[in-house]
JSON list of C-alpha atoms in Angstrom, two decimals:
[
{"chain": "T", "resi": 21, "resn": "UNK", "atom": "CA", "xyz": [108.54, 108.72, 127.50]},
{"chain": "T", "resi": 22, "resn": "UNK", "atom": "CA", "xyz": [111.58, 106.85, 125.50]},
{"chain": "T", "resi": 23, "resn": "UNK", "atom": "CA", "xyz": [111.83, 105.12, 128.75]},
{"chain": "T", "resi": 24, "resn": "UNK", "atom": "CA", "xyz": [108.40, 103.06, 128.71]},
{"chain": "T", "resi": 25, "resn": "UNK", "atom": "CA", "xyz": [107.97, 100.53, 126.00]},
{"chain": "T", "resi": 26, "resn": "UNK", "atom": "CA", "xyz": [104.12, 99.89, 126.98]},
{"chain": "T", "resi": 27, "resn": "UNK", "atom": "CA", "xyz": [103.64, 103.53, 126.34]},
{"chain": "T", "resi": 28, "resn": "UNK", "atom": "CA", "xyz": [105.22, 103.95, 122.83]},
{"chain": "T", "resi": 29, "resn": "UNK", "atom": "CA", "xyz": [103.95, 100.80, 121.99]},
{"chain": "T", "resi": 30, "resn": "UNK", "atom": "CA", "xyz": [99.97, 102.10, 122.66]},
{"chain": "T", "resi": 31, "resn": "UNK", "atom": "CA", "xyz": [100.96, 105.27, 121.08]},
{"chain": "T", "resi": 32, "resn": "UNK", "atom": "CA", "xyz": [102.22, 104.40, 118.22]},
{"chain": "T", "resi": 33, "resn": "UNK", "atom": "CA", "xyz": [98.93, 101.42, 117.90]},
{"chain": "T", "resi": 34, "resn": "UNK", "atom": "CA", "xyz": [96.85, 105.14, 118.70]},
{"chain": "T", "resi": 35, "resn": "UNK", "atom": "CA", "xyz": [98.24, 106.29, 116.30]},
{"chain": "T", "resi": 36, "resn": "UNK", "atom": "CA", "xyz": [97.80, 103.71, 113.11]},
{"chain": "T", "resi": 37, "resn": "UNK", "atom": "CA", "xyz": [93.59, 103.61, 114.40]},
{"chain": "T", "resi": 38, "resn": "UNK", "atom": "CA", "xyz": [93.82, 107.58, 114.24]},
{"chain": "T", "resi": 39, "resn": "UNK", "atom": "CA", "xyz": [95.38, 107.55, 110.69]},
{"chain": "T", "resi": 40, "resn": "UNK", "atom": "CA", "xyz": [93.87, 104.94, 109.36]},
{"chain": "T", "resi": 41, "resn": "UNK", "atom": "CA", "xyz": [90.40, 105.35, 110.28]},
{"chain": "T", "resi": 42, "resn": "UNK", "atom": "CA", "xyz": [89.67, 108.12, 107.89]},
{"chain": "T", "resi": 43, "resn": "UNK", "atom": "CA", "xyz": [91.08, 106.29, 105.35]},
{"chain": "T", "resi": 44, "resn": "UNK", "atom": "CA", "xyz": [89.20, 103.13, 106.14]},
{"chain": "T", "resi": 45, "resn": "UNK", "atom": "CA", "xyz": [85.92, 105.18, 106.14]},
{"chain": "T", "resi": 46, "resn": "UNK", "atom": "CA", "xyz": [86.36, 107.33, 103.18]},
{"chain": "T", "resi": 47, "resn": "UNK", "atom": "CA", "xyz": [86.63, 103.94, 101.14]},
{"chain": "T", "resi": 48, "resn": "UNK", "atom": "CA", "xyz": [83.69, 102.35, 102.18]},
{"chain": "T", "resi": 49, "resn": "UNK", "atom": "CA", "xyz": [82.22, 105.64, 101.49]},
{"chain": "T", "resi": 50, "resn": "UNK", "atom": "CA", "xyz": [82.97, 105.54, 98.03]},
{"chain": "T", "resi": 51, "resn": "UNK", "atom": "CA", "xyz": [82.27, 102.27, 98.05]},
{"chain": "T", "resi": 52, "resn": "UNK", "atom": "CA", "xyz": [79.03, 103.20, 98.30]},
{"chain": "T", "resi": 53, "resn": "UNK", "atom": "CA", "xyz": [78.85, 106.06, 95.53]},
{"chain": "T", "resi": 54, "resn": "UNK", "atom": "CA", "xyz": [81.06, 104.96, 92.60]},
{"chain": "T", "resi": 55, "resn": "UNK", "atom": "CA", "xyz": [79.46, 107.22, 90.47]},
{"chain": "T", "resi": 56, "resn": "UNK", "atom": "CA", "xyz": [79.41, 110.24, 92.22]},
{"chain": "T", "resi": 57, "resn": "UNK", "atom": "CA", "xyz": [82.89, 109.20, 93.50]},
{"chain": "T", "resi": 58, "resn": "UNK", "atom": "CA", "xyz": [83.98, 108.84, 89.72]},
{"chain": "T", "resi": 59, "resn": "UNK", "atom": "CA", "xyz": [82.20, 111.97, 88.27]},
{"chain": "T", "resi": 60, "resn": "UNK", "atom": "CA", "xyz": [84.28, 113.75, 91.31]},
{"chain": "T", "resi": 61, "resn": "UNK", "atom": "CA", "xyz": [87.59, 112.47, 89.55]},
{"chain": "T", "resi": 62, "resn": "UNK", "atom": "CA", "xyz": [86.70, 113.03, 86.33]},
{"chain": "T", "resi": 63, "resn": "UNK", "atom": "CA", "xyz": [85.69, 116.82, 87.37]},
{"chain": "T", "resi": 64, "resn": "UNK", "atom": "CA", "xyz": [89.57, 117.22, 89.27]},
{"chain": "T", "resi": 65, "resn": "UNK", "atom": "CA", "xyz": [90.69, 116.72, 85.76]},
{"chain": "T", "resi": 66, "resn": "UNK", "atom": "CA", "xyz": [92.41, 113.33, 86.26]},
{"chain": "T", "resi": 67, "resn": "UNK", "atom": "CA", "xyz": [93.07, 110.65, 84.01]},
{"chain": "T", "resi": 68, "resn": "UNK", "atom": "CA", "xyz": [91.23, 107.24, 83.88]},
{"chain": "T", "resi": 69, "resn": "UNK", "atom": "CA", "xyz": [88.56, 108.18, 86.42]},
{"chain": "T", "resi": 70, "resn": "UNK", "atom": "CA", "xyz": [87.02, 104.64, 87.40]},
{"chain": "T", "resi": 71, "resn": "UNK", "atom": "CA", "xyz": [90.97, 103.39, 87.74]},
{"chain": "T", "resi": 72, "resn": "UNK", "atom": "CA", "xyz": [91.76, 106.17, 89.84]},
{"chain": "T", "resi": 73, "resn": "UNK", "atom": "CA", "xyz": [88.45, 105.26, 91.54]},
{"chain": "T", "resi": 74, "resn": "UNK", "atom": "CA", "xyz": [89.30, 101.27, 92.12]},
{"chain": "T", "resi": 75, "resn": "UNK", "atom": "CA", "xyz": [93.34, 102.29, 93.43]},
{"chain": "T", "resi": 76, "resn": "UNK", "atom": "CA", "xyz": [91.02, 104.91, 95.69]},
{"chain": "T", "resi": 77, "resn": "UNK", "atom": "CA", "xyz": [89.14, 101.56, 96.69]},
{"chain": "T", "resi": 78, "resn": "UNK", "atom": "CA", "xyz": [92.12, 99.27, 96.95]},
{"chain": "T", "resi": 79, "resn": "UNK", "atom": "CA", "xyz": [94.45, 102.29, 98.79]},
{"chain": "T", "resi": 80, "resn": "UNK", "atom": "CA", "xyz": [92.13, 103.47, 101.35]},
{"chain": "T", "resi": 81, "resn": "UNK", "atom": "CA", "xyz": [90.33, 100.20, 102.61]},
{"chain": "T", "resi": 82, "resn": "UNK", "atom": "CA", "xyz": [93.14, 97.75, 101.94]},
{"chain": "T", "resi": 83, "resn": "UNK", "atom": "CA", "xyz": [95.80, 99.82, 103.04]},
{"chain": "T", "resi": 84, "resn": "UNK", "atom": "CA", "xyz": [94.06, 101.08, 105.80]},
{"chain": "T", "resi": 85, "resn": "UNK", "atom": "CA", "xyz": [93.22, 97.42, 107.15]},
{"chain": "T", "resi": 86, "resn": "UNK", "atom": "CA", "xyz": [96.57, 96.60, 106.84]},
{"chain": "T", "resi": 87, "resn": "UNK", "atom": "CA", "xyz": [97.67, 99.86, 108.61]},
{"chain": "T", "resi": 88, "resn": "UNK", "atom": "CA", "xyz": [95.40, 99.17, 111.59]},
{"chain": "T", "resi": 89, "resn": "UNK", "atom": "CA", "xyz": [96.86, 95.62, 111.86]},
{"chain": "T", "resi": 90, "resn": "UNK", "atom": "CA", "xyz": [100.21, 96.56, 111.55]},
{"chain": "T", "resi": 91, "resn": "UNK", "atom": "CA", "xyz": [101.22, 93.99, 108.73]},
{"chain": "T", "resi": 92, "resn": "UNK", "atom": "CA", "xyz": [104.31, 95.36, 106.58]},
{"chain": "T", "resi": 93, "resn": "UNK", "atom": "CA", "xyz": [103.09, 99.16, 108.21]},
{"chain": "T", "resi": 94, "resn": "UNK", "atom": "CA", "xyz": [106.69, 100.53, 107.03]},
{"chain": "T", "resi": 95, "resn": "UNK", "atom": "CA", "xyz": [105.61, 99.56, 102.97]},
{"chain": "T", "resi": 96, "resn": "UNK", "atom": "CA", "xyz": [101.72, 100.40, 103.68]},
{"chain": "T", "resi": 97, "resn": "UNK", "atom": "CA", "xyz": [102.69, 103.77, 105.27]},
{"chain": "T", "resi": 98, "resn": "UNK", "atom": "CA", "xyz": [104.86, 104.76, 102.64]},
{"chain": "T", "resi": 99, "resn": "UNK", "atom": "CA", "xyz": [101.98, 103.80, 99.89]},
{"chain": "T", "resi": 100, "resn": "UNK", "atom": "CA", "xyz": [99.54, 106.06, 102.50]},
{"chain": "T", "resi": 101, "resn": "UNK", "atom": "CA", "xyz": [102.07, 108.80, 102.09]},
{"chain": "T", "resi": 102, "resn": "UNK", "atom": "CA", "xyz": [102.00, 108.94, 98.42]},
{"chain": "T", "resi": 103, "resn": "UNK", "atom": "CA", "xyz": [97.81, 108.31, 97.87]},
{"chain": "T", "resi": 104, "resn": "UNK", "atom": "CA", "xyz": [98.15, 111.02, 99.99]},
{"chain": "T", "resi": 105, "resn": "UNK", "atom": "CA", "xyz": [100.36, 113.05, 99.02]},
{"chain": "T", "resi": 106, "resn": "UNK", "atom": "CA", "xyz": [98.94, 113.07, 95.37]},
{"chain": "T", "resi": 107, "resn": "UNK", "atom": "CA", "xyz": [95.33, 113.33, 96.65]},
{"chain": "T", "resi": 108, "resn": "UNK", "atom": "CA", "xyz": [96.60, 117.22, 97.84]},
{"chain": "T", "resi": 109, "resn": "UNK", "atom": "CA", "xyz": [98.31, 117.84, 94.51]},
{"chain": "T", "resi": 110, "resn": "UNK", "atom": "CA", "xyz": [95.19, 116.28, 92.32]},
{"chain": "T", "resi": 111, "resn": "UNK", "atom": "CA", "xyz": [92.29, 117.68, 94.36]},
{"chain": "T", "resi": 112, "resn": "UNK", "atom": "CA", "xyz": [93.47, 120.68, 96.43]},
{"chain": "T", "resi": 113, "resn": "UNK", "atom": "CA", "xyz": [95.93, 122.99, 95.63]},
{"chain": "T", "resi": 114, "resn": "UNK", "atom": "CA", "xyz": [93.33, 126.14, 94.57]},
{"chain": "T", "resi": 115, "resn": "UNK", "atom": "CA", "xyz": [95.14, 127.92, 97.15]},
{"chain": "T", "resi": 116, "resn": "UNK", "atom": "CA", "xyz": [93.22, 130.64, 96.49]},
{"chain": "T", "resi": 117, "resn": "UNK", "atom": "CA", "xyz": [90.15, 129.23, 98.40]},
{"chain": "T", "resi": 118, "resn": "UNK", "atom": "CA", "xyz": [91.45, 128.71, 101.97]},
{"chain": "T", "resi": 119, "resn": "UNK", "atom": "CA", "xyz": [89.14, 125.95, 102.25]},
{"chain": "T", "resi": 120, "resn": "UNK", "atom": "CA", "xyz": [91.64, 124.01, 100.13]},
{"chain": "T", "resi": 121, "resn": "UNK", "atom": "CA", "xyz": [94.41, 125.41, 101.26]},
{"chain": "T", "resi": 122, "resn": "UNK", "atom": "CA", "xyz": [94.50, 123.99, 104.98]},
{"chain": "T", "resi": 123, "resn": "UNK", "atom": "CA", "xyz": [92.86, 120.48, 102.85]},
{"chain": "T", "resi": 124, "resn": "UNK", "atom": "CA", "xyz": [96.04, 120.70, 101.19]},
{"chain": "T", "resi": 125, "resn": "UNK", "atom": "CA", "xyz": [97.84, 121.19, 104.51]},
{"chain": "T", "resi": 126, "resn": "UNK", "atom": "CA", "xyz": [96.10, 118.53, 106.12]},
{"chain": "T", "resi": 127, "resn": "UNK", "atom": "CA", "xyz": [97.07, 116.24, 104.01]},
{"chain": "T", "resi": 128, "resn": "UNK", "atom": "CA", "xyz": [100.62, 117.45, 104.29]},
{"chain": "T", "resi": 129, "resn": "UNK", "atom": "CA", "xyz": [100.01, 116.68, 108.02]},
{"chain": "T", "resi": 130, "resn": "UNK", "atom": "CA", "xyz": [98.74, 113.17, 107.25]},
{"chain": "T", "resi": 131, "resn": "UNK", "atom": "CA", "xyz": [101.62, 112.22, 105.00]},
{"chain": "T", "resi": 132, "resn": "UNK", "atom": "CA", "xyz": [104.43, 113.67, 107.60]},
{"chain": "T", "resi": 133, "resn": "UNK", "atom": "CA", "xyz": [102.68, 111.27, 110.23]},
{"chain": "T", "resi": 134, "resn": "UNK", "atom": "CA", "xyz": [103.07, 108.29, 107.35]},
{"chain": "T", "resi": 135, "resn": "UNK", "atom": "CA", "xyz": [106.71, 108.71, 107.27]},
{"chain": "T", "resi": 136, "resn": "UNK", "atom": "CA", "xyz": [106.77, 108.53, 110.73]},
{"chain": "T", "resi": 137, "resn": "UNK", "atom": "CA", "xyz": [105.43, 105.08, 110.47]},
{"chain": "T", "resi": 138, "resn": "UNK", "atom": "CA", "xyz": [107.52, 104.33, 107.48]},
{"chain": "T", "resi": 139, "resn": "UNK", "atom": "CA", "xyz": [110.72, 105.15, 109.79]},
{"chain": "T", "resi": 140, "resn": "UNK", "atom": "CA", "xyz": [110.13, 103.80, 112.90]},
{"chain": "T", "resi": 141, "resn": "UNK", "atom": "CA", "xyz": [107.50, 100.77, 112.34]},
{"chain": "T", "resi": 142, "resn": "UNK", "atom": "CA", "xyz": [104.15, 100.07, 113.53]},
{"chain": "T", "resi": 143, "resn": "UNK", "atom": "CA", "xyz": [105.05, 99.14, 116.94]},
{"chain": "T", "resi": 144, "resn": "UNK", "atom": "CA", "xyz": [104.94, 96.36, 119.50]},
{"chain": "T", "resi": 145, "resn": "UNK", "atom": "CA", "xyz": [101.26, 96.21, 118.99]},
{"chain": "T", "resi": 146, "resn": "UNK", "atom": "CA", "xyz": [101.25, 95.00, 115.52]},
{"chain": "T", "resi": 147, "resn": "UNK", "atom": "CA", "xyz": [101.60, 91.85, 113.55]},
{"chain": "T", "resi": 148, "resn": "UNK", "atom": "CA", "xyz": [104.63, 93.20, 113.06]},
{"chain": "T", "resi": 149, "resn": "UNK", "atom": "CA", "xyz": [106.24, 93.71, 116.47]},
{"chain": "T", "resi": 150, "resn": "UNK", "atom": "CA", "xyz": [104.75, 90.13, 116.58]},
{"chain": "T", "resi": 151, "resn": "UNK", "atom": "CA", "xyz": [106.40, 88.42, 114.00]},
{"chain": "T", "resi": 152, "resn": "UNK", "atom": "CA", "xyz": [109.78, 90.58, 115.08]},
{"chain": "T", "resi": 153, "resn": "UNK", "atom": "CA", "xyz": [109.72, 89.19, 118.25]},
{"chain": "T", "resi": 154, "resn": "UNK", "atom": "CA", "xyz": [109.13, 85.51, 116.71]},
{"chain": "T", "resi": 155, "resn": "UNK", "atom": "CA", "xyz": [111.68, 86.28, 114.76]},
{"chain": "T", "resi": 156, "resn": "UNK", "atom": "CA", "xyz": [113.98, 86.94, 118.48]},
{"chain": "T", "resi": 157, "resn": "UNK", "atom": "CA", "xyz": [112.48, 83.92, 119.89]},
{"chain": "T", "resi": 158, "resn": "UNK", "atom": "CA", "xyz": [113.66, 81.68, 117.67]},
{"chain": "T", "resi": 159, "resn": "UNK", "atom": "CA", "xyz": [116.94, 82.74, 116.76]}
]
């Protein structure tokens, strides 16, 4: 598969809509409960509920937008990886309820796949690969 650019270059474009579309959706979900989306921070224990509820906001649609497109995907992923990464610490790690034990794996999952993006880029298929190959054009 190293051998075929088209092919890693779909993949990894796959893979951005995969990751990003739950992210994408889960904002615009809250979007459209603040409250309950609030009182469900506030009952985690967390600090500064409707703060934690607009970086939710800002993380999951902007990020995720920006993820799909593939504009500065090595900076978004690694944001994605953290939001991420501290949504398993802050809302699932009752490992005693398997339930959130494979959420908190999940996410696990979700942030290994962000570093992947954070390593290797967002691919051809990006605003990135475009302005990269601008970039060769020119010079």
């Amino acid at each position: 598969m190293s051998d075929n650019p088209a092919l890693q270059s779909s993949l990894a474009l796959i893979g951005r809509l995969l990751l990003a579309a739950m992210f994408i959706l889960s904002g615009f979900g809250k979007l459209g409960d603040p409250s309950g989306t609030i009182g469900y921070i506030a009952s985690a224990g967390l600090p500064l509920p409707p703060v934690a509820y607009a970086v939710a906001l800002a993380v999951e649609i902007g990020a995720g937008i920006l993820l799909v497109l593939g504009y500065r995907a090595r900076w978004v992923a690694l944001i994605l990886a953290a939001f991420t990464l501290a949504s398993a610490i802050g809302f699932h790690t009752d490992f005693a309820d398997q339930n959130q034990m494979i959420h908190f794996m999940k996410n696990l999952a979700i942030t290994g796949g962000f570093l992947q993006i954070a390593a290797f880029g967002a691919g051809a298929f990006s605003l990135d690969g475009r302005a990269a190959r601008a970039g060769r054009e020119m010079g």
